[in-house]
Amino acid sequence: MILLISDLHLQEERPDITRAFLDLLAGRSRSAESLYILGDFFEAWIGDDAMTPYQTSICQALRELSDSGTNIFLMHGNRDFMLGKAFCKAAGCTLLQDPCLVILNDEPVLLMHGDSLCTRDEAYMRLRRYLRNPVSLWILRHLPLGARQRLARKLRSESRAQTRMKANDIIDVTPEEIPRIMQEYGVRTLVHGHTHRPAIHKLQVGSEAARRIVLGDWDSQGWALQVDEQGFHLAAFDL
Ligand code: MN
């Protein structure tokens, strides 16, 4: 059995979400072969060298799961793209590129966070190109801690002003991007998060039937995609 989750936006201010995640780690995840976390795992991340006691406790909980034998795969989201090698090593996670082609149930499946599919949000796409290029990332990582904290506060207050946590305020994927990228990677199943619009969409890729599975964000409830012999099962649960 394989579990896929995304958009937990873990933060100290949401003990309900934190508790539900720790319960998932101690419970259902233990019998999973792999756990995939497809981005926006943390609400904010300013660097592996600046972990708070809260973030360290999450790191240790992941470590316990990985030590118990479950493979943990982590992909960056738009909020935690600074998560780095030191965190992954400490947590026992493998960092995935976005997009990432994997085999689930003998089927090639494309995994993405999803922000790169929202091409109509031109201002964000510009910011993403700027923030995610290796030179900017290197500079960001080497800024003094105080400067990174100020920058994170600024980005957070701007995003709070835009209330980007709500689905209606996040621009949805560009429909034409979906068959294009699925064709490019030769898949009939795409799994992503980010948009906070959990659903399983059927579509055509070329002449073939395909599906796009959108993971839900954790807010009033949690979401997980379970993949087992029965197939792909997306479900919500109470926090
Ligand atoms: Mn996101």
Short mmCIF file of C-alpha atoms and ligand atoms in Angstrom, two decimals:
data_model
loop_
_atom_site.label_atom_id
_atom_site.label_comp_id
_atom_site.label_asym_id
_atom_site.label_seq_id
_atom_site.Cartn_x
_atom_site.Cartn_y
_atom_site.Cartn_z
CA MET A 1 0.00 0.00 0.00
CA ILE A 2 1.22 3.48 -0.87
CA LEU A 3 0.02 6.78 0.59
CA LEU A 4 0.21 10.21 -1.07
CA ILE A 5 -0.54 13.48 0.72
CA SER A 6 0.16 17.18 0.15
CA ASP A 7 -0.60 20.70 1.36
CA LEU A 8 -0.61 20.04 5.10
CA HIS A 9 0.82 23.52 5.65
CA LEU A 10 2.22 22.28 8.97
CA GLN A 11 2.64 25.07 11.50
CA GLU A 12 2.71 25.38 15.25
CA GLU A 13 -0.52 27.43 15.12
CA ARG A 14 -2.47 24.37 13.88
CA PRO A 15 -2.09 21.68 16.58
CA ASP A 16 -5.13 19.86 15.11
CA ILE A 17 -3.41 19.33 11.74
CA THR A 18 -0.12 18.47 13.45
CA ARG A 19 -1.83 15.86 15.65
CA ALA A 20 -3.63 14.31 12.65
CA PHE A 21 -0.34 14.07 10.76
CA LEU A 22 1.49 12.48 13.72
CA ASP A 23 -1.42 10.03 14.00
CA LEU A 24 -1.07 9.17 10.30
CA LEU A 25 2.68 8.58 10.80
CA ALA A 26 2.12 6.35 13.80
CA GLY A 27 -0.90 4.59 12.30
CA ARG A 28 -1.77 3.89 8.66
CA SER A 29 1.69 4.88 7.35
CA ARG A 30 3.38 2.05 9.30
CA SER A 31 1.85 -0.55 7.00
CA ALA A 32 2.65 1.54 3.90
CA GLU A 33 5.52 0.62 1.65
CA SER A 34 5.97 4.31 0.75
CA LEU A 35 4.65 7.70 1.82
CA TYR A 36 4.77 10.52 -0.74
CA ILE A 37 4.46 14.12 0.45
CA LEU A 38 3.86 16.30 -2.61
CA GLY A 39 4.73 19.77 -1.35
CA ASP A 40 3.56 22.51 0.97
CA PHE A 41 4.25 20.10 3.78
CA PHE A 42 5.33 23.05 5.91
CA GLU A 43 3.59 26.42 5.83
CA ALA A 44 7.00 28.08 5.64
CA TRP A 45 10.65 27.02 5.55
CA ILE A 46 13.53 29.48 5.70
CA GLY A 47 16.38 26.98 5.78
CA ASP A 48 17.51 23.68 7.26
CA ASP A 49 19.86 25.66 9.54
CA ALA A 50 16.93 27.53 11.12
CA MET A 51 14.67 24.71 12.30
CA THR A 52 12.39 25.55 15.21
CA PRO A 53 11.80 22.96 17.99
CA TYR A 54 8.40 22.33 16.35
CA GLN A 55 9.98 21.59 12.95
CA THR A 56 12.61 19.40 14.63
CA SER A 57 9.86 17.33 16.28
CA ILE A 58 8.22 16.76 12.86
CA CYS A 59 11.61 15.78 11.44
CA GLN A 60 12.06 13.21 14.22
CA ALA A 61 8.59 11.77 13.68
CA LEU A 62 9.40 11.27 9.97
CA ARG A 63 12.68 9.65 10.97
CA GLU A 64 10.88 7.15 13.18
CA LEU A 65 8.62 6.15 10.30
CA SER A 66 11.52 5.80 7.88
CA ASP A 67 13.47 3.75 10.46
CA SER A 68 10.44 1.47 10.77
CA GLY A 69 10.84 0.59 7.07
CA THR A 70 8.49 2.95 5.18
CA ASN A 71 10.13 4.89 2.32
CA ILE A 72 9.36 8.60 2.55
CA PHE A 73 9.51 10.79 -0.56
CA LEU A 74 9.24 14.56 -0.34
CA MET A 75 8.63 17.11 -3.10
CA HIS A 76 8.94 20.86 -2.72
CA GLY A 77 5.85 23.07 -2.74
CA ASN A 78 5.72 26.79 -3.29
CA ARG A 79 5.94 27.41 0.46
CA ASP A 80 8.67 24.99 1.47
CA PHE A 81 10.94 25.05 -1.61
CA MET A 82 13.89 25.83 0.69
CA LEU A 83 13.67 22.39 2.34
CA GLY A 84 17.10 20.98 1.72
CA LYS A 85 19.41 17.99 1.90
CA ALA A 86 20.16 18.37 5.62
CA PHE A 87 16.48 18.13 6.55
CA CYS A 88 15.92 15.16 4.23
CA LYS A 89 18.94 13.34 5.63
CA ALA A 90 17.84 13.94 9.24
CA ALA A 91 14.24 12.94 8.46
CA GLY A 92 15.19 9.89 6.39
CA CYS A 93 13.36 11.27 3.32
CA THR A 94 14.28 11.24 -0.35
CA LEU A 95 13.77 14.58 -2.13
CA LEU A 96 11.91 14.25 -5.45
CA GLN A 97 12.20 16.55 -8.45
CA ASP A 98 9.00 18.20 -9.68
CA PRO A 99 7.69 16.62 -11.89
CA CYS A 100 8.66 13.07 -10.98
CA LEU A 101 7.76 9.90 -12.87
CA VAL A 102 7.13 6.87 -10.62
CA ILE A 103 5.58 3.43 -11.01
CA LEU A 104 2.53 2.80 -8.81
CA ASN A 105 0.57 -0.45 -9.23
CA ASP A 106 2.70 -1.28 -12.31
CA GLU A 107 1.53 1.94 -13.94
CA PRO A 108 3.66 5.00 -14.77
CA VAL A 109 2.34 7.95 -12.76
CA LEU A 110 3.46 11.57 -12.90
CA LEU A 111 3.73 13.34 -9.54
CA MET A 112 3.80 17.15 -9.25
CA HIS A 113 3.15 19.77 -6.60
CA GLY A 114 0.88 21.56 -9.08
CA ASP A 115 1.91 25.22 -8.87
CA SER A 116 3.79 24.97 -12.18
CA LEU A 117 0.50 23.98 -13.87
CA CYS A 118 -1.18 27.25 -12.87
CA THR A 119 0.35 29.22 -15.72
CA ARG A 120 -2.43 31.83 -15.80
CA ASP A 121 -1.08 33.24 -12.51
CA GLU A 122 1.56 35.18 -14.40
CA ALA A 123 2.85 37.18 -11.42
CA TYR A 124 3.40 33.98 -9.45
CA MET A 125 5.04 32.20 -12.41
CA ARG A 126 7.51 35.09 -12.69
CA LEU A 127 8.25 34.94 -8.96
CA ARG A 128 8.64 31.14 -9.19
CA ARG A 129 11.11 31.37 -12.06
CA TYR A 130 13.09 33.92 -10.08
CA LEU A 131 13.04 32.15 -6.70
CA ARG A 132 13.66 28.65 -8.02
CA ASN A 133 16.67 29.30 -10.22
CA PRO A 134 19.91 27.90 -8.77
CA VAL A 135 21.61 31.30 -8.42
CA SER A 136 18.72 32.86 -6.45
CA LEU A 137 18.43 29.72 -4.32
CA TRP A 138 22.14 29.86 -3.53
CA ILE A 139 21.85 33.52 -2.51
CA LEU A 140 18.71 32.86 -0.42
CA ARG A 141 20.40 29.98 1.39
CA HIS A 142 23.41 32.14 2.22
CA LEU A 143 21.50 35.20 3.46
CA PRO A 144 21.91 35.82 7.18
CA LEU A 145 19.15 34.25 9.25
CA GLY A 146 17.62 37.62 10.23
CA ALA A 147 17.31 38.64 6.59
CA ARG A 148 15.64 35.33 5.71
CA GLN A 149 13.20 35.72 8.61
CA ARG A 150 12.27 39.22 7.45
CA LEU A 151 11.81 37.99 3.89
CA ALA A 152 9.63 35.06 5.03
CA ARG A 153 7.50 37.42 7.14
CA LYS A 154 7.08 39.72 4.16
CA LEU A 155 6.07 36.86 1.83
CA ARG A 156 3.68 35.49 4.48
CA SER A 157 1.99 38.82 5.16
CA GLU A 158 1.57 39.39 1.43
CA SER A 159 0.08 35.93 1.00
CA ARG A 160 -2.16 36.47 4.05
CA ALA A 161 -3.42 39.67 2.47
CA GLN A 162 -4.33 37.62 -0.59
CA THR A 163 -5.75 34.76 1.56
CA ARG A 164 -4.12 32.20 -0.70
CA MET A 165 -5.11 29.32 1.55
CA LYS A 166 -8.62 29.23 0.10
CA ALA A 167 -9.25 27.39 -3.14
CA ASN A 168 -11.13 30.30 -4.76
CA ASP A 169 -8.08 32.51 -4.23
CA ILE A 170 -5.63 30.06 -5.77
CA ILE A 171 -5.72 30.17 -9.53
CA ASP A 172 -6.57 26.70 -10.85
CA VAL A 173 -4.46 24.71 -13.32
CA THR A 174 -4.46 25.76 -16.97
CA PRO A 175 -6.57 23.00 -18.61
CA GLU A 176 -4.36 22.72 -21.73
CA GLU A 177 -1.26 22.12 -19.59
CA ILE A 178 -2.60 18.79 -18.31
CA PRO A 179 -2.74 16.67 -21.51
CA ARG A 180 0.42 18.38 -22.73
CA ILE A 181 2.57 17.33 -19.76
CA MET A 182 0.93 13.88 -19.54
CA GLN A 183 1.71 13.28 -23.20
CA GLU A 184 5.28 14.51 -22.69
CA TYR A 185 5.86 11.98 -19.87
CA GLY A 186 3.79 9.20 -21.44
CA VAL A 187 1.44 8.77 -18.47
CA ARG A 188 -2.31 8.25 -18.12
CA THR A 189 -2.36 9.21 -14.44
CA LEU A 190 -1.23 12.52 -12.94
CA VAL A 191 -1.29 13.21 -9.20
CA HIS A 192 -0.81 16.74 -7.83
CA GLY A 193 -1.84 19.04 -5.00
CA HIS A 194 -1.53 22.81 -4.54
CA THR A 195 -4.92 23.97 -5.84
CA HIS A 196 -6.89 22.85 -2.74
CA ARG A 197 -9.54 21.40 -5.07
CA PRO A 198 -9.49 17.66 -4.31
CA ALA A 199 -11.05 15.62 -7.10
CA ILE A 200 -10.48 12.89 -9.66
CA HIS A 201 -10.88 14.32 -13.15
CA LYS A 202 -11.29 12.13 -16.22
CA LEU A 203 -9.80 13.40 -19.47
CA GLN A 204 -8.49 12.33 -22.87
CA VAL A 205 -4.79 12.31 -23.61
CA GLY A 206 -4.40 11.76 -27.33
CA SER A 207 -6.91 8.99 -27.98
CA GLU A 208 -6.59 7.41 -24.54
CA ALA A 209 -8.62 7.79 -21.35
CA ALA A 210 -6.63 9.43 -18.57
CA ARG A 211 -7.15 10.79 -15.08
CA ARG A 212 -5.89 13.69 -12.98
CA ILE A 213 -6.04 13.10 -9.23
CA VAL A 214 -5.90 16.28 -7.15
CA LEU A 215 -4.94 15.83 -3.51
CA GLY A 216 -6.71 17.97 -0.92
CA ASP A 217 -5.19 20.43 1.53
CA TRP A 218 -5.45 19.73 5.23
CA ASP A 219 -7.64 22.34 6.87
CA SER A 220 -11.12 21.43 8.11
CA GLN A 221 -10.28 17.81 7.24
CA GLY A 222 -7.29 15.78 6.07
CA TRP A 223 -6.87 14.08 2.68
CA ALA A 224 -4.88 11.08 1.49
CA LEU A 225 -4.65 9.07 -1.71
CA GLN A 226 -4.22 5.38 -1.01
CA VAL A 227 -2.91 3.12 -3.77
CA ASP A 228 -3.33 -0.63 -3.31
CA GLU A 229 -4.57 -3.74 -5.19
CA GLN A 230 -8.02 -2.13 -5.27
CA GLY A 231 -6.65 0.85 -7.18
CA PHE A 232 -6.40 4.56 -6.43
CA HIS A 233 -8.64 5.74 -3.61
CA LEU A 234 -8.83 9.45 -2.65
CA ALA A 235 -10.55 10.09 0.67
CA ALA A 236 -10.95 12.73 3.35
CA PHE A 237 -10.85 12.06 7.07
CA ASP A 238 -11.65 14.07 10.20
CA LEU A 239 -8.83 15.82 11.99
MN MN B 1 1.09 24.97 -2.98
#
